[in-house]
């Protein structure tokens, strides 16, 4: 599936499974995206389907056919007039739904993470290779403007030789997870199990996505092994304050630090740190740049303005700029979906392929295993089966 292409699709017909928060945002976003239509909507709750069709009507789009119930997702996968199954359900359902959709001959786009076990990662890869269908993980942070900018800087050699990179998901979700003392936070949600009780880094892809492109994972480089540790929890249920730190080594000798922290008051951050022999960049907490072609340290707005000039060189920048100009709620999501539709429309390899999806998602079970064994090194599988160095760099096909 390296640089995999299919026949161009003139108008992408989408079946959207799951109409919770992420699913509804996706449905709303596609009102702005040309060359695709929501043909089916599927959910357990018929009221959500009615709301979805009301949103479609309000934006002047045709009504979608409604599929409701426990088996609705299987039913939409089998429809002949569907090109892409877009999965926005709870994490544990992602792999079986994606496998079924590809087996039914459909391309798939799946919310993060695409899998929660190594076995599921292999299932995803095996099925994509067997069915010759695209499997795209919707990691929007890859399309962050600063990430796109630093990708271009690296390609121009402005960091020198990359030696160390950092990514994270640091977000105070104590209320959302039902872990705070506030009255509004008494009801716990399924995310609590996936985050605070996981034991490792349950949500690695926001940090890993931009890094994977930057250091060319399975495009001349690969992760070889990792070690992971999680701090003790606090509070009556020992869930507060748990922070996971995972350190990964690559074949090229680059080290990667990944962190997950959703139960401390620490301010939001994805780190986005790049260390090279001649340059440095970091987005959080203060945008900072020091590039090989200048002795000047740039911070704050100066760093962001400098980065914007590089971002404009990236093939995804046009969609990012377009999203901002028309006022979409999230330019990263908009650029991501526009790029997906563009590549399917022209029969191009996707920005995020099935090996990206498996590699980035695999950090969750591997970090848990290492942390449970006291930080013991754990090998990272090569999902390309030895073809990780066939390509030399990540590309945006146009």
Short mmCIF file of C-alpha atoms in Angstrom, two decimals:
data_model
loop_
_atom_site.label_atom_id
_atom_site.label_comp_id
_atom_site.label_asym_id
_atom_site.label_seq_id
_atom_site.Cartn_x
_atom_site.Cartn_y
_atom_site.Cartn_z
CA UNK A 1 0.00 0.00 0.00
CA UNK A 2 3.02 2.33 -0.29
CA UNK A 3 2.06 5.17 -2.66
CA UNK A 4 -1.17 3.27 -3.38
CA UNK A 5 -3.47 4.70 -6.05
CA UNK A 6 -7.01 3.85 -7.15
CA UNK A 7 -9.20 4.97 -10.02
CA UNK A 8 -10.28 8.62 -9.66
CA UNK A 9 -13.72 9.20 -8.12
CA UNK A 10 -15.56 12.18 -9.63
CA UNK A 11 -17.94 12.71 -6.72
CA UNK A 12 -17.22 10.94 -3.43
CA UNK A 13 -20.37 9.42 -1.93
CA UNK A 14 -20.00 9.15 1.84
CA UNK A 15 -21.68 6.98 4.46
CA UNK A 16 -21.18 8.63 7.85
CA UNK A 17 -21.30 6.28 10.84
CA UNK A 18 -21.70 7.83 14.28
CA UNK A 19 -23.38 11.17 14.89
CA UNK A 20 -21.98 12.16 18.24
CA UNK A 21 -19.87 15.28 18.63
CA UNK A 22 -17.20 14.33 16.08
CA UNK A 23 -19.70 12.91 13.60
CA UNK A 24 -21.87 16.02 13.63
CA UNK A 25 -18.85 18.28 13.22
CA UNK A 26 -17.83 16.20 10.21
CA UNK A 27 -21.29 16.43 8.69
CA UNK A 28 -21.34 20.20 9.21
CA UNK A 29 -17.84 20.59 7.74
CA UNK A 30 -18.74 18.82 4.51
CA UNK A 31 -21.18 21.62 3.70
CA UNK A 32 -18.08 23.57 2.66
CA UNK A 33 -16.20 20.79 0.87
CA UNK A 34 -16.70 20.40 -2.87
CA UNK A 35 -16.69 17.08 -4.67
CA UNK A 36 -18.29 14.98 -1.92
CA UNK A 37 -21.76 14.33 -0.53
CA UNK A 38 -23.19 12.65 2.56
CA UNK A 39 -25.32 9.85 1.07
CA UNK A 40 -26.05 7.82 4.25
CA UNK A 41 -26.05 8.51 8.00
CA UNK A 42 -26.02 5.70 10.57
CA UNK A 43 -26.40 5.80 14.35
CA UNK A 44 -27.99 3.96 17.28
CA UNK A 45 -30.24 6.95 17.98
CA UNK A 46 -32.83 7.91 15.34
CA UNK A 47 -33.19 11.38 16.84
CA UNK A 48 -29.57 12.09 15.94
CA UNK A 49 -30.29 11.02 12.36
CA UNK A 50 -33.17 13.48 12.17
CA UNK A 51 -30.92 16.25 13.51
CA UNK A 52 -28.31 15.35 10.91
CA UNK A 53 -30.82 15.63 8.08
CA UNK A 54 -32.02 18.95 9.47
CA UNK A 55 -28.43 20.19 9.31
CA UNK A 56 -28.11 18.94 5.73
CA UNK A 57 -31.35 20.68 4.77
CA UNK A 58 -30.32 23.94 6.45
CA UNK A 59 -27.15 24.00 4.35
CA UNK A 60 -29.02 23.25 1.11
CA UNK A 61 -27.80 19.70 0.78
CA UNK A 62 -29.90 16.62 -0.11
CA UNK A 63 -31.27 14.48 2.69
CA UNK A 64 -29.22 11.43 3.59
CA UNK A 65 -30.74 7.99 3.85
CA UNK A 66 -31.07 7.07 7.53
CA UNK A 67 -29.83 3.79 8.98
CA UNK A 68 -30.60 3.16 12.64
CA UNK A 69 -29.81 0.35 15.06
CA UNK A 70 -27.07 -2.03 16.17
CA UNK A 71 -26.46 -3.36 12.66
CA UNK A 72 -26.88 -0.07 10.78
CA UNK A 73 -23.14 0.30 10.31
CA UNK A 74 -22.93 -3.08 8.57
CA UNK A 75 -25.84 -2.17 6.34
CA UNK A 76 -24.28 1.05 5.07
CA UNK A 77 -21.02 -0.75 4.30
CA UNK A 78 -22.92 -2.99 1.87
CA UNK A 79 -24.59 -0.20 -0.11
CA UNK A 80 -23.56 0.02 -3.77
CA UNK A 81 -23.76 3.82 -3.93
CA UNK A 82 -21.04 4.45 -1.30
CA UNK A 83 -17.39 5.20 -2.07
CA UNK A 84 -16.14 6.19 1.38
CA UNK A 85 -17.26 5.04 4.83
CA UNK A 86 -16.44 7.73 7.38
CA UNK A 87 -16.31 6.32 10.95
CA UNK A 88 -16.85 8.64 13.94
CA UNK A 89 -17.79 6.15 16.64
CA UNK A 90 -16.29 5.09 19.98
CA UNK A 91 -12.69 3.86 19.73
CA UNK A 92 -13.30 0.17 20.40
CA UNK A 93 -15.51 -0.06 17.30
CA UNK A 94 -13.08 1.55 14.84
CA UNK A 95 -11.23 -1.55 13.68
CA UNK A 96 -14.19 -3.90 13.14
CA UNK A 97 -16.07 -1.20 11.26
CA UNK A 98 -13.08 -0.28 9.09
CA UNK A 99 -12.35 -3.94 8.32
CA UNK A 100 -15.97 -4.56 7.33
CA UNK A 101 -16.08 -1.47 5.12
CA UNK A 102 -12.88 -2.37 3.26
CA UNK A 103 -14.05 -5.97 2.89
CA UNK A 104 -17.20 -4.58 1.26
CA UNK A 105 -15.01 -2.70 -1.23
CA UNK A 106 -15.21 0.74 0.36
CA UNK A 107 -12.47 3.21 1.18
CA UNK A 108 -12.53 4.26 4.82
CA UNK A 109 -11.75 7.32 6.90
CA UNK A 110 -11.58 6.64 10.64
CA UNK A 111 -11.35 8.92 13.66
CA UNK A 112 -8.30 8.49 15.90
CA UNK A 113 -7.02 6.09 17.03
CA UNK A 114 -7.75 3.57 14.31
CA UNK A 115 -6.99 0.60 16.60
CA UNK A 116 -6.47 -0.11 20.30
CA UNK A 117 -4.38 -3.31 20.15
CA UNK A 118 -1.44 -4.53 18.06
CA UNK A 119 -3.67 -7.32 16.73
CA UNK A 120 -6.13 -4.70 15.49
CA UNK A 121 -3.31 -2.70 13.88
CA UNK A 122 -2.33 -5.80 11.90
CA UNK A 123 -5.98 -6.44 11.01
CA UNK A 124 -6.23 -2.97 9.52
CA UNK A 125 -3.01 -3.37 7.52
CA UNK A 126 -3.81 -6.91 6.35
CA UNK A 127 -7.30 -5.92 5.22
CA UNK A 128 -6.14 -2.83 3.33
CA UNK A 129 -3.46 -4.85 1.55
CA UNK A 130 -5.87 -7.68 0.72
CA UNK A 131 -8.78 -5.52 -0.47
CA UNK A 132 -6.67 -2.75 -2.05
CA UNK A 133 -8.76 -0.06 -0.37
CA UNK A 134 -7.56 3.18 1.18
CA UNK A 135 -7.61 3.39 4.99
CA UNK A 136 -7.21 7.01 6.11
CA UNK A 137 -6.97 7.98 9.78
CA UNK A 138 -8.35 11.47 10.34
CA UNK A 139 -5.45 12.91 12.34
CA UNK A 140 -6.18 16.62 12.01
CA UNK A 141 -3.07 17.77 13.90
CA UNK A 142 -0.99 16.82 10.86
CA UNK A 143 -2.61 19.86 9.22
CA UNK A 144 -1.80 22.28 12.02
CA UNK A 145 -0.34 25.39 10.39
CA UNK A 146 2.81 25.35 12.54
CA UNK A 147 3.33 21.65 11.83
CA UNK A 148 3.01 22.23 8.08
CA UNK A 149 5.48 25.11 8.38
CA UNK A 150 8.12 23.16 10.29
CA UNK A 151 7.77 20.32 7.79
CA UNK A 152 8.79 22.74 5.05
CA UNK A 153 11.62 24.17 7.19
CA UNK A 154 13.00 20.69 7.73
CA UNK A 155 12.87 19.90 4.03
CA UNK A 156 14.92 23.04 3.38
CA UNK A 157 17.53 21.89 5.90
CA UNK A 158 16.88 24.69 8.39
CA UNK A 159 17.13 22.40 11.41
CA UNK A 160 20.27 20.67 10.20
CA UNK A 161 20.20 16.98 11.07
CA UNK A 162 17.17 16.08 13.18
CA UNK A 163 18.10 14.43 16.47
CA UNK A 164 15.10 14.69 18.81
CA UNK A 165 11.39 15.53 18.51
CA UNK A 166 8.54 15.83 20.98
CA UNK A 167 4.76 15.61 20.76
CA UNK A 168 1.96 15.40 23.29
CA UNK A 169 -1.68 15.61 24.16
CA UNK A 170 -1.83 17.75 27.29
CA UNK A 171 -5.40 18.85 27.99
CA UNK A 172 -7.15 19.35 31.32
CA UNK A 173 -10.13 17.01 30.90
CA UNK A 174 -10.87 16.39 34.58
CA UNK A 175 -14.42 17.70 34.19
CA UNK A 176 -15.04 15.87 30.91
CA UNK A 177 -13.81 12.60 32.39
CA UNK A 178 -15.92 12.98 35.51
CA UNK A 179 -12.86 13.19 37.76
CA UNK A 180 -13.22 16.67 39.24
CA UNK A 181 -15.19 17.61 42.34
CA UNK A 182 -17.59 19.86 40.45
CA UNK A 183 -21.26 18.94 40.45
CA UNK A 184 -21.30 18.93 36.65
CA UNK A 185 -18.64 16.25 36.52
CA UNK A 186 -20.30 13.45 38.48
CA UNK A 187 -21.28 11.37 35.47
CA UNK A 188 -18.28 9.47 34.14
CA UNK A 189 -17.98 8.77 30.41
CA UNK A 190 -16.39 6.04 28.31
CA UNK A 191 -13.36 8.24 27.63
CA UNK A 192 -12.37 7.83 31.28
CA UNK A 193 -11.58 4.17 30.66
CA UNK A 194 -9.55 4.96 27.55
CA UNK A 195 -7.60 7.82 29.13
CA UNK A 196 -7.10 7.74 32.88
CA UNK A 197 -7.35 3.96 33.37
CA UNK A 198 -5.28 2.97 30.35
CA UNK A 199 -1.89 2.82 32.04
CA UNK A 200 0.07 4.04 29.01
CA UNK A 201 -0.51 6.69 26.34
CA UNK A 202 -4.07 5.96 25.21
CA UNK A 203 -4.20 8.90 22.79
CA UNK A 204 -0.85 9.15 20.97
CA UNK A 205 -1.79 10.19 17.44
CA UNK A 206 -2.09 13.98 17.97
CA UNK A 207 1.54 14.05 19.02
CA UNK A 208 2.77 11.33 16.65
CA UNK A 209 1.11 12.44 13.40
CA UNK A 210 3.16 15.54 12.59
CA UNK A 211 6.29 13.79 13.90
CA UNK A 212 5.68 10.75 11.70
CA UNK A 213 5.68 12.91 8.59
CA UNK A 214 8.61 15.02 9.78
CA UNK A 215 10.99 12.09 10.40
CA UNK A 216 9.67 10.02 7.46
CA UNK A 217 8.35 6.97 9.31
CA UNK A 218 8.15 4.00 6.89
CA UNK A 219 9.57 6.32 4.25
CA UNK A 220 13.25 5.77 5.02
CA UNK A 221 12.94 5.58 8.81
CA UNK A 222 11.02 3.52 11.35
CA UNK A 223 10.41 3.26 15.07
CA UNK A 224 12.44 0.40 16.54
CA UNK A 225 11.59 0.29 20.27
CA UNK A 226 10.13 2.32 23.11
CA UNK A 227 10.11 2.65 26.89
CA UNK A 228 7.18 4.10 28.81
CA UNK A 229 6.35 5.16 32.37
CA UNK A 230 3.19 6.48 34.01
CA UNK A 231 3.12 8.47 37.24
CA UNK A 232 1.04 7.40 40.24
CA UNK A 233 -2.50 8.68 40.39
CA UNK A 234 -3.99 10.75 43.21
CA UNK A 235 -7.45 11.19 44.69
CA UNK A 236 -9.89 8.64 46.06
CA UNK A 237 -9.89 6.60 42.84
CA UNK A 238 -6.18 7.24 42.11
CA UNK A 239 -7.07 8.66 38.69
CA UNK A 240 -5.99 12.29 39.04
CA UNK A 241 -2.55 13.50 38.04
CA UNK A 242 -1.54 10.49 35.96
CA UNK A 243 1.01 11.50 33.30
CA UNK A 244 2.51 9.11 30.77
CA UNK A 245 5.91 9.72 29.18
CA UNK A 246 7.01 7.48 26.33
CA UNK A 247 10.47 7.61 24.74
CA UNK A 248 10.87 6.06 21.29
CA UNK A 249 14.01 5.27 19.29
CA UNK A 250 14.13 5.15 15.48
CA UNK A 251 16.32 3.41 12.92
CA UNK A 252 17.82 6.79 12.01
CA UNK A 253 18.83 7.38 15.64
CA UNK A 254 16.22 10.07 16.29
CA UNK A 255 14.54 10.00 19.71
CA UNK A 256 10.87 10.85 20.19
CA UNK A 257 9.25 11.97 23.44
CA UNK A 258 5.48 11.50 23.66
CA UNK A 259 3.37 12.63 26.62
CA UNK A 260 -0.24 12.19 27.66
CA UNK A 261 -1.65 14.31 30.48
CA UNK A 262 -5.39 14.83 30.76
CA UNK A 263 -5.87 14.86 34.55
CA UNK A 264 -3.66 17.71 35.82
CA UNK A 265 -4.28 21.49 35.60
CA UNK A 266 -1.41 21.89 33.11
CA UNK A 267 -2.33 24.26 30.21
CA UNK A 268 -3.18 22.78 26.83
CA UNK A 269 -0.15 21.74 24.78
CA UNK A 270 0.92 19.39 22.01
CA UNK A 271 4.59 20.43 22.48
CA UNK A 272 5.48 20.19 18.74
CA UNK A 273 9.19 20.37 19.50
CA UNK A 274 11.94 19.82 16.92
CA UNK A 275 15.63 19.67 17.82
CA UNK A 276 18.29 19.56 15.13
CA UNK A 277 22.02 20.10 14.86
CA UNK A 278 21.47 23.64 13.55
CA UNK A 279 17.93 24.66 14.46
CA UNK A 280 15.06 24.40 16.92
CA UNK A 281 11.28 24.88 16.89
CA UNK A 282 8.52 24.56 19.44
CA UNK A 283 4.89 25.63 19.29
CA UNK A 284 3.84 25.25 22.94
CA UNK A 285 3.78 26.94 25.39
CA UNK A 286 5.45 29.81 23.48
CA UNK A 287 6.03 29.60 19.71
CA UNK A 288 9.81 29.61 19.28
CA UNK A 289 12.11 29.36 16.25
CA UNK A 290 15.87 29.30 15.82
CA UNK A 291 16.81 28.36 12.26
CA UNK A 292 20.10 27.52 10.61
CA UNK A 293 20.03 30.55 8.31
CA UNK A 294 19.86 33.09 11.16
CA UNK A 295 21.33 33.74 14.59
CA UNK A 296 18.08 35.39 15.69
CA UNK A 297 15.77 33.69 18.19
CA UNK A 298 12.13 34.33 17.31
CA UNK A 299 9.32 33.96 19.81
CA UNK A 300 5.58 34.63 19.98
CA UNK A 301 4.07 36.50 17.03
CA UNK A 302 7.47 36.91 15.38
CA UNK A 303 7.87 33.12 15.31
CA UNK A 304 4.33 32.58 14.03
CA UNK A 305 4.76 35.17 11.28
CA UNK A 306 8.01 33.54 10.18
CA UNK A 307 6.35 30.12 10.24
CA UNK A 308 3.44 31.36 8.15
CA UNK A 309 5.75 32.11 5.24
CA UNK A 310 6.90 28.50 5.22
CA UNK A 311 3.38 27.14 5.70
CA UNK A 312 2.33 28.87 2.47
CA UNK A 313 4.78 26.64 0.57
CA UNK A 314 2.99 23.48 1.67
CA UNK A 315 0.47 21.90 -0.73
CA UNK A 316 -2.15 21.76 2.06
CA UNK A 317 -1.87 25.50 2.75
CA UNK A 318 -4.39 26.51 0.10
CA UNK A 319 -7.14 24.56 1.83
CA UNK A 320 -6.02 25.81 5.25
CA UNK A 321 -6.22 29.41 4.00
CA UNK A 322 -9.54 28.76 2.31
CA UNK A 323 -10.97 27.36 5.53
CA UNK A 324 -9.95 30.47 7.42
CA UNK A 325 -11.36 32.81 4.76
CA UNK A 326 -14.80 31.16 4.77
CA UNK A 327 -14.91 30.89 8.56
CA UNK A 328 -14.91 27.13 9.12
CA UNK A 329 -14.70 26.22 12.84
CA UNK A 330 -11.39 24.36 12.50
CA UNK A 331 -8.95 24.93 9.63
CA UNK A 332 -7.01 21.75 10.41
CA UNK A 333 -10.08 19.56 9.97
CA UNK A 334 -11.08 21.39 6.83
CA UNK A 335 -7.64 21.08 5.20
CA UNK A 336 -7.52 17.40 6.19
CA UNK A 337 -10.84 16.52 4.58
CA UNK A 338 -10.20 18.67 1.50
CA UNK A 339 -6.91 16.86 0.96
CA UNK A 340 -8.65 13.49 1.39
CA UNK A 341 -11.32 14.39 -1.17
CA UNK A 342 -8.71 15.87 -3.54
CA UNK A 343 -6.60 12.70 -3.52
CA UNK A 344 -9.60 10.41 -4.00
CA UNK A 345 -10.94 12.65 -6.77
CA UNK A 346 -7.68 12.50 -8.74
CA UNK A 347 -6.69 8.94 -7.83
CA UNK A 348 -3.61 10.03 -5.86
CA UNK A 349 -1.88 8.41 -2.86
CA UNK A 350 -3.33 9.77 0.37
CA UNK A 351 -1.39 12.01 2.76
CA UNK A 352 -2.00 9.53 5.60
CA UNK A 353 -1.78 5.89 4.56
CA UNK A 354 -2.68 2.68 6.36
CA UNK A 355 0.86 2.25 7.71
CA UNK A 356 0.72 5.71 9.29
CA UNK A 357 -2.58 4.76 10.91
CA UNK A 358 -1.20 1.52 12.33
CA UNK A 359 2.17 2.93 13.46
CA UNK A 360 0.78 5.95 15.28
CA UNK A 361 -2.05 3.98 16.91
CA UNK A 362 0.31 1.19 18.00
CA UNK A 363 1.96 3.51 20.52
CA UNK A 364 -1.09 3.10 22.81
CA UNK A 365 -0.86 -0.67 23.47
CA UNK A 366 2.95 -0.71 23.32
CA UNK A 367 3.29 2.11 25.86
CA UNK A 368 0.84 0.35 28.17
CA UNK A 369 2.85 -2.86 27.95
CA UNK A 370 6.12 -1.10 28.70
CA UNK A 371 4.66 0.92 31.60
CA UNK A 372 3.13 -2.20 33.15
CA UNK A 373 6.57 -3.85 33.03
CA UNK A 374 8.28 -0.96 34.79
CA UNK A 375 9.55 0.81 31.67
CA UNK A 376 10.95 -2.28 29.98
CA UNK A 377 11.94 -1.74 26.30
CA UNK A 378 9.30 -2.96 23.84
CA UNK A 379 9.89 -3.52 20.13
CA UNK A 380 7.71 -1.62 17.63
CA UNK A 381 6.40 -3.80 14.79
CA UNK A 382 7.30 -3.00 11.19
CA UNK A 383 3.86 -2.92 9.59
CA UNK A 384 5.42 -2.63 6.11
CA UNK A 385 7.05 -6.06 6.53
CA UNK A 386 10.54 -4.84 5.68
CA UNK A 387 9.64 -2.22 3.06
CA UNK A 388 10.03 0.79 5.37
CA UNK A 389 13.06 2.09 3.45
CA UNK A 390 11.68 1.73 -0.10
CA UNK A 391 10.53 5.37 -0.05
CA UNK A 392 12.72 8.25 1.07
CA UNK A 393 10.31 10.93 2.36
CA UNK A 394 6.68 11.86 2.92
CA UNK A 395 4.97 13.54 -0.04
CA UNK A 396 1.80 15.53 -0.71
CA UNK A 397 0.66 14.37 -4.13
CA UNK A 398 -1.02 16.97 -6.34
#
